[in-house]
CSV table of C-alpha atoms in Angstrom, one decimal:
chain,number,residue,atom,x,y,z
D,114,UNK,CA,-17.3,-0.8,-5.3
D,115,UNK,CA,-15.1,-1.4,-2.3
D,116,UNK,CA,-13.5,2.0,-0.7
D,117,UNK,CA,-10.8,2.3,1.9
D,118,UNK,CA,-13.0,4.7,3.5
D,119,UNK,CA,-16.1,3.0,3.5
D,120,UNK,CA,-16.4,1.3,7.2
D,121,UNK,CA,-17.5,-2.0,5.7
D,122,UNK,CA,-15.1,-2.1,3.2
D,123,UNK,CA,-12.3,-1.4,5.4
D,124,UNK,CA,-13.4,-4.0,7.9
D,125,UNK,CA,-13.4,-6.3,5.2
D,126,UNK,CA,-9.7,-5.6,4.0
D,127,UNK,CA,-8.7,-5.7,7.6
D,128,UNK,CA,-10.3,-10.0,8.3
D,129,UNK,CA,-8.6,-10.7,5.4
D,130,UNK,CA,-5.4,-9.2,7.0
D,131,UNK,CA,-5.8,-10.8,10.5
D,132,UNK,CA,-6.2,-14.2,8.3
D,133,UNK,CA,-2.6,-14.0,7.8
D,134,UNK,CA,-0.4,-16.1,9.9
D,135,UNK,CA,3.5,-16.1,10.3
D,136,UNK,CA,3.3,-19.2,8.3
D,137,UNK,CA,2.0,-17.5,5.3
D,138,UNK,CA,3.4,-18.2,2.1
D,139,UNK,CA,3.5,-16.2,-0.7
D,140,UNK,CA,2.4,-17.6,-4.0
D,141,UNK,CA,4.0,-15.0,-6.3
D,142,UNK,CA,7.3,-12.5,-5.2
D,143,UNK,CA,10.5,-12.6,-3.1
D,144,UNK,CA,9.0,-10.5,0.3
D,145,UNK,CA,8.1,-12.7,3.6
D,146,UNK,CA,4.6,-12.4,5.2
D,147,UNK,CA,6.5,-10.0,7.8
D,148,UNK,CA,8.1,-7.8,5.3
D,149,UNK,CA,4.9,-7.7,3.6
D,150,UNK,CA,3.3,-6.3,6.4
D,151,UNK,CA,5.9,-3.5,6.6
D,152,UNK,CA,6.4,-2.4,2.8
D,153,UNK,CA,2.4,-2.0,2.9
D,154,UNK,CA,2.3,-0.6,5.8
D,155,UNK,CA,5.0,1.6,4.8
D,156,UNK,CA,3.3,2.5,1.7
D,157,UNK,CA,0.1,3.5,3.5
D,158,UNK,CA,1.8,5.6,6.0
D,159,UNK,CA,3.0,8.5,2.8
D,160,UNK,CA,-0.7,9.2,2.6
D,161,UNK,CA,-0.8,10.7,6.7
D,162,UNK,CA,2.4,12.6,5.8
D,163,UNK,CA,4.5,9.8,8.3
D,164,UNK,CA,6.6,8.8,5.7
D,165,UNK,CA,8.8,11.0,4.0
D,166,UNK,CA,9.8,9.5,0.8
D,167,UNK,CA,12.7,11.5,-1.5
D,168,UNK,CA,12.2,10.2,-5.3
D,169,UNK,CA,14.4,12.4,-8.1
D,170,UNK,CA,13.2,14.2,-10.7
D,171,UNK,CA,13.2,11.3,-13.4
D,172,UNK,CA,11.1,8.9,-11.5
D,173,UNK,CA,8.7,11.9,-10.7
D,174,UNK,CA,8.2,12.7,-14.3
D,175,UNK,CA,7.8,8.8,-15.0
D,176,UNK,CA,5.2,8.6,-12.3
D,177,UNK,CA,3.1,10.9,-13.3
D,178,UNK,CA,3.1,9.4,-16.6
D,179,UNK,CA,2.2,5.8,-15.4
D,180,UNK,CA,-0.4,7.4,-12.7
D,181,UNK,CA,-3.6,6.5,-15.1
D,182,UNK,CA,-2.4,3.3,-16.1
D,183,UNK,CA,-1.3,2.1,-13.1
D,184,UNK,CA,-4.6,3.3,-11.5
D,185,UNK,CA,-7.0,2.0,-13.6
D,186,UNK,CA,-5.7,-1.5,-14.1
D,187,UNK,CA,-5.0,-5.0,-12.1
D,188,UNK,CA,-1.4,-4.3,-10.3
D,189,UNK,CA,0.6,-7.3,-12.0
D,190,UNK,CA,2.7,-9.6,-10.2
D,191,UNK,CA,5.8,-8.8,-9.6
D,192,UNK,CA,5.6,-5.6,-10.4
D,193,UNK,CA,8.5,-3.5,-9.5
D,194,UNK,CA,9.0,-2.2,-6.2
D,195,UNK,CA,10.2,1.5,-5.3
D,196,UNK,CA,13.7,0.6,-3.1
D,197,UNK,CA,12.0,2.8,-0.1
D,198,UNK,CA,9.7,0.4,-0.1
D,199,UNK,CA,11.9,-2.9,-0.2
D,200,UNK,CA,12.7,-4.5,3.4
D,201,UNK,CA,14.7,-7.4,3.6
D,202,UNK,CA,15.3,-7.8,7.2
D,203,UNK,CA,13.2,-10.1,9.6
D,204,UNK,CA,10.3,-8.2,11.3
D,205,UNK,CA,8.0,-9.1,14.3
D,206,UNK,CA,5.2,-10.7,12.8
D,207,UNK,CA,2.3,-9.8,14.9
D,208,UNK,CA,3.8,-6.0,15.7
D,209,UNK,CA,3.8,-5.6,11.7
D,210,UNK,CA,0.6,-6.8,10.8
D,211,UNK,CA,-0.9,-5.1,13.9
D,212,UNK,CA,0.6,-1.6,12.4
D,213,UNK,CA,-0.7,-2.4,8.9
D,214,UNK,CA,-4.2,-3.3,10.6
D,215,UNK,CA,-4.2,0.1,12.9
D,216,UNK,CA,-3.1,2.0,10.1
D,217,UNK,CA,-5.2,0.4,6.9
D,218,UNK,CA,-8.6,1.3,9.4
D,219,UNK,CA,-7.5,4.9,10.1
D,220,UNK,CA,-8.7,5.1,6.4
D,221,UNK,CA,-12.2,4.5,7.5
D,222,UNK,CA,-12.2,7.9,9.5
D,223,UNK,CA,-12.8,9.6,6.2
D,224,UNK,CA,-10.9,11.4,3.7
D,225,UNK,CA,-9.6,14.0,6.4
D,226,UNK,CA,-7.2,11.1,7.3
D,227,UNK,CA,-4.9,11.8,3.8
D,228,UNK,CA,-2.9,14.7,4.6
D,229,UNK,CA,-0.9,14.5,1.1
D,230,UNK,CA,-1.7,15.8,-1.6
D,231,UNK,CA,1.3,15.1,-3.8
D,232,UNK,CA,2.8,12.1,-3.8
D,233,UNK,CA,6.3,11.9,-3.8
D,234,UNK,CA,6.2,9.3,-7.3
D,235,UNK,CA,2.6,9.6,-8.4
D,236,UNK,CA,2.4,13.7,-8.2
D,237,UNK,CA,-1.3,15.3,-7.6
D,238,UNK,CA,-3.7,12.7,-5.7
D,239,UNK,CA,-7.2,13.1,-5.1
D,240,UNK,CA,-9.2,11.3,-2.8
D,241,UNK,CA,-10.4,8.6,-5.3
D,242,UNK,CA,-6.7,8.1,-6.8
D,243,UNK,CA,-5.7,7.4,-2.9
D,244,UNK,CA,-8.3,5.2,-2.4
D,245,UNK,CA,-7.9,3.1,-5.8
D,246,UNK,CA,-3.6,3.3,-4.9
D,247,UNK,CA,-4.4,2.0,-1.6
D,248,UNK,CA,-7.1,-0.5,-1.8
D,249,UNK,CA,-5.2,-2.2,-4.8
D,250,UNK,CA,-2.2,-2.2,-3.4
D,251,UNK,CA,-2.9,-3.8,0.0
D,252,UNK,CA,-5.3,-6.2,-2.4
D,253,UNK,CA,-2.3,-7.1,-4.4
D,254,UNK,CA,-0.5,-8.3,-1.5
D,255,UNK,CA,-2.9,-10.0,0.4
D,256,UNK,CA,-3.9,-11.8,-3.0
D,257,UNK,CA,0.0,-12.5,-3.3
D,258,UNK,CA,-0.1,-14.3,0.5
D,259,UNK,CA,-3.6,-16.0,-0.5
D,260,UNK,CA,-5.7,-14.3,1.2
């Protein structure tokens, strides 16, 4: 099974992210390739602690009830999308994929690269729920741009 912090996995996700191209277009969804790049990227930062994202106490308690579900099944398209995690603006194409490329392999380092341990939606992570969150989230996306 392919793991965010398995070297070879990683390297894999990341070829499939340098096959994006500003021209990418996405077959499902209302994000451009560049905002893409940033709401994964975003989304991959919570687990290093670089994003601090507030989320009330209702979507906590909904979170935690979705958590298994949500885990342990295909992420659907269009699927709803937190709003810290929505970008509309315009965003340098190669400086965003570039971040979401440095910051998708600092995964490979091992699981002492995750310094949360509760997620602000999701609530108590392990290792395994951040690798399944992560690796099928960036997956989603890049199967969303065709790649």
């Amino acid at each position: 099974m392919n793991s965010i912090f398995d070297a070879a996995s990683n390297a894999t996700m990341i070829t499939r992210i340098n096959k994006l191209t500003p021209e990418s277009q996405a077959l499902w969804g209302k994000m451009s390739v560049d905002q893409m790049c940033k709401h994964t990227n975003e989304a991959i930062i919570v687990a290093f602690g670089e994003n601090k994202i507030k989320v009330n106490f209702l979507m906590k308690f909904l979170g935690k009830i979705l958590k298994n579900k949500v885990f342990n099944s295909e992420f659907k398209k269009n699927s709803p999308t937190a709003k810290e995690f929505i970008f509309t603006n315009k965003y340098d194409f190669e400086a965003s994929r570039n971040e979401l490329i440095k910051n998708f392999s600092r995964f490979a380092e091992g699981h002492q690269s995750i310094k949360l341990v509760n997620h602000p939606f999701w609530g108590k992570m392990t290792y395994e729920d951040w690798d399944k969150l992560m690796w099928k989230h960036v997956d989603h996306h890049l199967r969303q741009f065709g790649v």
